[in-house]
PDB file of C-alpha atoms in Angstrom:
ATOM      1  CA  MET T   1       0.075  -0.314  -0.520  1.00 52.00           C
ATOM      2  CA  SER T   2       0.649   3.053  -0.926  1.00 52.00           C
ATOM      3  CA  VAL T   3       0.868   6.868   1.679  1.00 53.00           C
ATOM      4  CA  ASP T   4       0.245  10.213   0.581  1.00 54.00           C
ATOM      5  CA  GLU T   5       2.169  12.141   2.032  1.00 56.00           C
ATOM      6  CA  SER T   6       0.501  15.122   0.970  1.00 55.00           C
ATOM      7  CA  GLU T   7      -1.698  16.812   2.776  1.00 53.00           C
ATOM      8  CA  PRO T   8      -5.678  17.594   2.193  1.00 56.00           C
ATOM      9  CA  ALA T   9      -6.692  20.192   0.430  1.00 55.00           C
ATOM     10  CA  ASN T  10      -8.940  21.616   3.709  1.00 60.00           C
ATOM     11  CA  GLN T  11      -5.822  21.916   6.183  1.00 60.00           C
ATOM     12  CA  ALA T  12      -4.004  24.956   6.826  1.00 56.00           C
ATOM     13  CA  PRO T  13      -0.477  24.761   6.174  1.00 58.00           C
ATOM     14  CA  GLU T  14       1.419  24.838   9.267  1.00 64.00           C
ATOM     15  CA  ARG T  15       3.056  27.669  11.108  1.00 60.00           C
ATOM     16  CA  ASP T  16       5.822  28.362  13.301  1.00 60.00           C
ATOM     17  CA  PRO T  17       4.916  28.957  16.623  1.00 57.00           C
ATOM     18  CA  ALA T  18       7.300  31.764  16.585  1.00 58.00           C
ATOM     19  CA  ASP T  19       4.909  33.617  14.500  1.00 57.00           C
ATOM     20  CA  GLY T  20       2.446  34.161  16.842  1.00 56.00           C
ATOM     21  CA  PRO T  21      -0.920  33.081  17.067  1.00 59.00           C
ATOM     22  CA  PRO T  22      -2.750  33.015  13.575  1.00 59.00           C
ATOM     23  CA  ASP T  23      -4.891  36.208  14.096  1.00 62.00           C
ATOM     24  CA  ALA T  24      -2.589  38.476  16.062  1.00 54.00           C
ATOM     25  CA  PRO T  25      -2.583  41.945  13.757  1.00 60.00           C
ATOM     26  CA  ARG T  26       0.874  42.544  12.222  1.00 64.00           C
ATOM     27  CA  HIS T  27       2.770  45.220  13.506  1.00 66.00           C
ATOM     28  CA  ALA T  28       3.718  48.217  10.758  1.00 65.00           C
ATOM     29  CA  SER T  29       7.200  47.789  10.590  1.00 77.00           C
ATOM     30  CA  PRO T  30       8.810  51.366  11.757  1.00 80.00           C
ATOM     31  CA  VAL T  31      10.453  51.894   8.920  1.00 85.00           C
ATOM     32  CA  ARG T  32       7.239  52.991   6.782  1.00 86.00           C
ATOM     33  CA  PRO T  33       6.623  56.171   9.511  1.00 87.00           C
ATOM     34  CA  ALA T  34      10.110  57.404   9.116  1.00 88.00           C
ATOM     35  CA  ILE T  35       9.856  57.520   5.225  1.00 91.00           C
ATOM     36  CA  VAL T  36       6.903  58.951   4.960  1.00 91.00           C
ATOM     37  CA  ALA T  37       7.730  62.017   7.531  1.00 91.00           C
ATOM     38  CA  GLY T  38      10.940  62.230   5.607  1.00 92.00           C
ATOM     39  CA  LEU T  39       9.638  63.118   2.320  1.00 94.00           C
ATOM     40  CA  ILE T  40       7.012  65.700   4.475  1.00 95.00           C
ATOM     41  CA  VAL T  41      10.342  67.600   5.902  1.00 94.00           C
ATOM     42  CA  VAL T  42      11.282  67.216   2.790  1.00 94.00           C
ATOM     43  CA  VAL T  43       8.338  68.630   0.600  1.00 94.00           C
ATOM     44  CA  ALA T  44       8.213  71.405   3.378  1.00 94.00           C
ATOM     45  CA  LEU T  45      12.202  72.148   2.567  1.00 94.00           C
ATOM     46  CA  ALA T  46      11.094  72.643  -0.817  1.00 94.00           C
ATOM     47  CA  ALA T  47       8.177  74.629  -0.883  1.00 95.00           C
ATOM     48  CA  LEU T  48      10.519  77.130   1.969  1.00 95.00           C
ATOM     49  CA  THR T  49      13.141  76.976  -0.656  1.00 95.00           C
ATOM     50  CA  GLY T  50      10.857  77.865  -3.463  1.00 95.00           C
ATOM     51  CA  TRP T  51       8.949  80.658  -1.808  1.00 95.00           C
ATOM     52  CA  VAL T  52      12.455  82.064  -0.282  1.00 95.00           C
ATOM     53  CA  GLY T  53      13.693  82.310  -4.005  1.00 95.00           C
ATOM     54  CA  TYR T  54      10.457  83.570  -5.481  1.00 94.00           C
ATOM     55  CA  ARG T  55      10.986  86.384  -2.728  1.00 95.00           C
ATOM     56  CA  ALA T  56      14.370  86.951  -3.842  1.00 95.00           C
ATOM     57  CA  TYR T  57      13.465  87.147  -7.351  1.00 93.00           C
ATOM     58  CA  GLN T  58      10.628  89.780  -6.596  1.00 91.00           C
ATOM     59  CA  ALA T  59      13.585  92.002  -4.208  1.00 92.00           C
ATOM     60  CA  ARG T  60      15.805  92.157  -7.462  1.00 93.00           C
ATOM     61  CA  GLN T  61      13.410  92.972  -9.831  1.00 90.00           C
ATOM     62  CA  GLN T  62      11.773  95.510  -7.742  1.00 91.00           C
ATOM     63  CA  ALA T  63      15.759  97.263  -6.635  1.00 92.00           C
ATOM     64  CA  ASP T  64      16.476  96.917 -11.015  1.00 92.00           C
ATOM     65  CA  GLN T  65      13.298  98.242 -11.393  1.00 93.00           C
ATOM     66  CA  ARG T  66      14.062 101.255  -8.821  1.00 94.00           C
ATOM     67  CA  ALA T  67      17.560 101.440 -10.457  1.00 94.00           C
ATOM     68  CA  MET T  68      15.321 102.278 -13.766  1.00 94.00           C
ATOM     69  CA  PHE T  69      13.417 104.713 -12.517  1.00 96.00           C
ATOM     70  CA  LEU T  70      16.541 106.676 -10.883  1.00 96.00           C
ATOM     71  CA  GLN T  71      18.365 106.704 -13.381  1.00 95.00           C
ATOM     72  CA  VAL T  72      15.614 107.634 -16.152  1.00 95.00           C
ATOM     73  CA  GLY T  73      14.142 110.979 -14.027  1.00 96.00           C
ATOM     74  CA  ARG T  74      18.103 111.898 -13.967  1.00 96.00           C
ATOM     75  CA  GLN T  75      18.723 111.559 -17.080  1.00 94.00           C
ATOM     76  CA  GLY T  76      14.874 113.310 -17.152  1.00 94.00           C
ATOM     77  CA  ALA T  77      16.191 116.169 -14.716  1.00 95.00           C
ATOM     78  CA  LEU T  78      19.221 117.036 -16.894  1.00 94.00           C
ATOM     79  CA  ASP T  79      17.594 116.844 -19.894  1.00 93.00           C
ATOM     80  CA  LEU T  80      14.498 120.032 -18.820  1.00 93.00           C
ATOM     81  CA  THR T  81      17.356 121.961 -17.862  1.00 93.00           C
ATOM     82  CA  VAL T  82      20.568 121.240 -20.232  1.00 93.00           C
ATOM     83  CA  TYR T  83      19.379 123.437 -23.359  1.00 93.00           C
ATOM     84  CA  ASP T  84      21.752 125.688 -26.103  1.00 93.00           C
ATOM     85  CA  TYR T  85      20.488 127.100 -28.640  1.00 93.00           C
ATOM     86  CA  ASP T  86      22.757 125.856 -31.108  1.00 94.00           C
ATOM     87  CA  HIS T  87      21.023 122.689 -30.558  1.00 95.00           C
ATOM     88  CA  VAL T  88      17.778 123.683 -29.296  1.00 95.00           C
ATOM     89  CA  ASP T  89      16.051 121.500 -31.848  1.00 96.00           C
ATOM     90  CA  ALA T  90      17.564 117.897 -30.918  1.00 95.00           C
ATOM     91  CA  GLN T  91      17.284 119.239 -26.637  1.00 95.00           C
ATOM     92  CA  VAL T  92      13.900 119.020 -27.039  1.00 95.00           C
ATOM     93  CA  GLN T  93      13.765 115.620 -29.015  1.00 95.00           C
ATOM     94  CA  ARG T  94      15.822 114.468 -26.442  1.00 94.00           C
ATOM     95  CA  THR T  95      13.336 114.962 -23.868  1.00 94.00           C
ATOM     96  CA  LEU T  96      10.825 114.106 -26.096  1.00 95.00           C
ATOM     97  CA  ASP T  97      12.096 110.801 -26.475  1.00 94.00           C
ATOM     98  CA  LEU T  98      11.852 110.393 -22.645  1.00 94.00           C
ATOM     99  CA  ALA T  99       7.710 111.656 -22.221  1.00 96.00           C
ATOM    100  CA  THR T 100       5.381 110.113 -22.740  1.00 96.00           C
ATOM    101  CA  GLY T 101       1.303 110.577 -21.609  1.00 95.00           C
ATOM    102  CA  THR T 102       0.300 114.030 -20.533  1.00 94.00           C
ATOM    103  CA  PHE T 103       3.664 115.459 -20.257  1.00 96.00           C
ATOM    104  CA  TYR T 104       4.992 113.976 -23.785  1.00 96.00           C
ATOM    105  CA  ASP T 105       1.504 115.216 -25.332  1.00 97.00           C
ATOM    106  CA  ASP T 106       2.273 119.232 -23.330  1.00 96.00           C
ATOM    107  CA  PHE T 107       5.588 119.273 -23.978  1.00 96.00           C
ATOM    108  CA  GLN T 108       5.213 118.977 -27.994  1.00 96.00           C
ATOM    109  CA  ARG T 109       2.428 121.601 -28.038  1.00 97.00           C
ATOM    110  CA  ARG T 110       4.734 123.912 -26.237  1.00 96.00           C
ATOM    111  CA  ALA T 111       7.821 122.545 -27.475  1.00 95.00           C
ATOM    112  CA  PRO T 112       8.754 124.770 -31.024  1.00 96.00           C
ATOM    113  CA  ALA T 113       7.127 128.266 -28.771  1.00 96.00           C
ATOM    114  CA  PHE T 114       9.840 127.326 -26.485  1.00 95.00           C
ATOM    115  CA  ALA T 115      12.644 126.460 -28.693  1.00 95.00           C
ATOM    116  CA  GLU T 116      11.999 129.720 -30.595  1.00 96.00           C
ATOM    117  CA  LEU T 117      12.523 131.925 -27.735  1.00 95.00           C
ATOM    118  CA  VAL T 118      15.746 130.104 -26.671  1.00 94.00           C
ATOM    119  CA  LYS T 119      17.173 130.305 -30.127  1.00 95.00           C
ATOM    120  CA  GLN T 120      15.878 134.824 -30.363  1.00 94.00           C
ATOM    121  CA  ILE T 121      17.563 135.212 -26.712  1.00 93.00           C
ATOM    122  CA  LYS T 122      20.645 132.862 -27.182  1.00 93.00           C
ATOM    123  CA  SER T 123      19.656 130.923 -24.101  1.00 93.00           C
ATOM    124  CA  THR T 124      22.220 128.874 -22.729  1.00 92.00           C
ATOM    125  CA  SER T 125      21.773 126.361 -19.413  1.00 94.00           C
ATOM    126  CA  THR T 126      23.381 124.022 -18.098  1.00 93.00           C
ATOM    127  CA  GLY T 127      21.814 121.865 -14.935  1.00 94.00           C
ATOM    128  CA  THR T 128      23.460 119.406 -12.035  1.00 95.00           C
ATOM    129  CA  VAL T 129      21.547 117.264 -10.465  1.00 96.00           C
ATOM    130  CA  VAL T 130      22.912 117.591  -7.088  1.00 96.00           C
ATOM    131  CA  ASP T 131      19.752 114.992  -5.044  1.00 96.00           C
ATOM    132  CA  ALA T 132      17.570 112.248  -6.448  1.00 96.00           C
ATOM    133  CA  GLY T 133      15.324 109.667  -4.836  1.00 96.00           C
ATOM    134  CA  ILE T 134      12.365 107.402  -5.233  1.00 96.00           C
ATOM    135  CA  GLU T 135       9.581 109.404  -2.801  1.00 96.00           C
ATOM    136  CA  SER T 136       7.020 105.494  -3.408  1.00 95.00           C
ATOM    137  CA  GLN T 137       6.584 102.766  -5.698  1.00 94.00           C
ATOM    138  CA  THR T 138       4.139 100.190  -7.561  1.00 92.00           C
ATOM    139  CA  PRO T 139       5.195  98.194  -9.646  1.00 88.00           C
ATOM    140  CA  GLY T 140       5.757 100.027 -13.646  1.00 91.00           C
ATOM    141  CA  ALA T 141       5.372 103.148 -11.780  1.00 95.00           C
ATOM    142  CA  ALA T 142       7.259 105.913  -9.536  1.00 96.00           C
ATOM    143  CA  LYS T 143       7.325 109.341  -8.002  1.00 97.00           C
ATOM    144  CA  MET T 144      10.272 110.368  -7.775  1.00 97.00           C
ATOM    145  CA  LEU T 145      11.944 113.566  -6.182  1.00 97.00           C
ATOM    146  CA  VAL T 146      14.748 115.675  -8.220  1.00 97.00           C
ATOM    147  CA  ALA T 147      17.125 118.762  -6.838  1.00 97.00           C
ATOM    148  CA  VAL T 148      18.459 120.513  -9.720  1.00 97.00           C
ATOM    149  CA  VAL T 149      21.219 123.075  -9.561  1.00 96.00           C
ATOM    150  CA  VAL T 150      20.897 125.534 -13.079  1.00 95.00           C
ATOM    151  CA  THR T 151      23.229 127.779 -14.319  1.00 93.00           C
ATOM    152  CA  SER T 152      21.707 129.949 -17.151  1.00 92.00           C
ATOM    153  CA  GLN T 153      23.292 132.653 -19.477  1.00 90.00           C
ATOM    154  CA  VAL T 154      21.768 135.207 -22.155  1.00 91.00           C
ATOM    155  CA  ASN T 155      21.970 136.392 -24.949  1.00 87.00           C
ATOM    156  CA  GLY T 156      26.184 136.619 -23.957  1.00 76.00           C
ATOM    157  CA  GLN T 157      25.430 138.320 -20.306  1.00 86.00           C
ATOM    158  CA  PRO T 158      27.391 137.273 -17.440  1.00 82.00           C
ATOM    159  CA  ASN T 159      26.146 133.661 -16.097  1.00 80.00           C
ATOM    160  CA  ALA T 160      22.928 134.247 -14.238  1.00 82.00           C
ATOM    161  CA  ASP T 161      23.316 133.407 -10.192  1.00 91.00           C
ATOM    162  CA  PRO T 162      22.913 129.758  -9.986  1.00 94.00           C
ATOM    163  CA  LYS T 163      19.490 128.606  -9.048  1.00 95.00           C
ATOM    164  CA  LEU T 164      18.074 125.269  -7.127  1.00 95.00           C
ATOM    165  CA  PHE T 165      14.399 123.354  -8.327  1.00 95.00           C
ATOM    166  CA  ARG T 166      13.577 121.030  -6.482  1.00 96.00           C
ATOM    167  CA  MET T 167      11.134 118.447  -9.069  1.00 96.00           C
ATOM    168  CA  ARG T 168       8.754 115.644  -8.154  1.00 97.00           C
ATOM    169  CA  LEU T 169       8.814 113.215 -11.631  1.00 97.00           C
ATOM    170  CA  SER T 170       6.302 110.943 -12.365  1.00 97.00           C
ATOM    171  CA  LEU T 171       7.735 108.162 -14.004  1.00 97.00           C
ATOM    172  CA  GLN T 172       5.632 104.892 -16.285  1.00 96.00           C
ATOM    173  CA  GLY T 173       6.994 101.868 -17.222  1.00 93.00           C
ATOM    174  CA  VAL T 174       6.799 101.599 -21.025  1.00 92.00           C
ATOM    175  CA  ASP T 175       8.352  98.246 -23.212  1.00 89.00           C
ATOM    176  CA  GLY T 176      10.714  97.139 -20.448  1.00 86.00           C
ATOM    177  CA  GLY T 177      11.733 100.388 -19.185  1.00 91.00           C
ATOM    178  CA  ALA T 178      10.806 104.244 -18.515  1.00 95.00           C
ATOM    179  CA  LYS T 179       9.623 107.459 -19.243  1.00 96.00           C
ATOM    180  CA  ILE T 180       8.696 110.935 -17.677  1.00 96.00           C
ATOM    181  CA  SER T 181       5.149 111.152 -17.435  1.00 96.00           C
ATOM    182  CA  GLY T 182       4.159 113.808 -15.212  1.00 96.00           C
ATOM    183  CA  VAL T 183       6.819 116.993 -14.234  1.00 96.00           C
ATOM    184  CA  GLU T 184       6.407 118.933 -11.166  1.00 96.00           C
ATOM    185  CA  PHE T 185       8.082 121.869  -9.542  1.00 93.00           C
ATOM    186  CA  VAL T 186       8.214 122.458  -6.561  1.00 94.00           C
ATOM    187  CA  SER T 187       9.144 124.599  -3.572  1.00 83.00           C
TER     188      SER T 187
END
């Protein structure tokens, strides 16, 4: 007679008693929570790094825009105060090139009479920017104060005493640059 050594189909496989009772709950490995916690920390650090990087980018953009506004404002103040009767037409055009909005419209309308007067009285004036600073700034616009000392000469007469002018310039971002959109003389 042959003995069948296979286990019957309805009998459970033998278990090692060291495995514990068959219906005991399995304990999760301590590695899984550590991995989850590590991933959370990595994601949080990545988000923080991204936020800090974005804020640094914004600060750099604002500083670059501020420098651009200061440069354009200083140049605009000079363009408004440096005239020579021999070159007044080119100097008027230079001022118009830095202008926009209502300031452009007003200056363009008054420029022919101004140029004619400068030629007629043979006037020259030189300006020096003494100080300039941004009063307020928003994305794409700024207001600044500029102090300029102007020396004038008319028809070959001796130079007039230098005069200090303070201007409030409104600047507008235009096509990646800036232009003057308003000029106001302040006391």
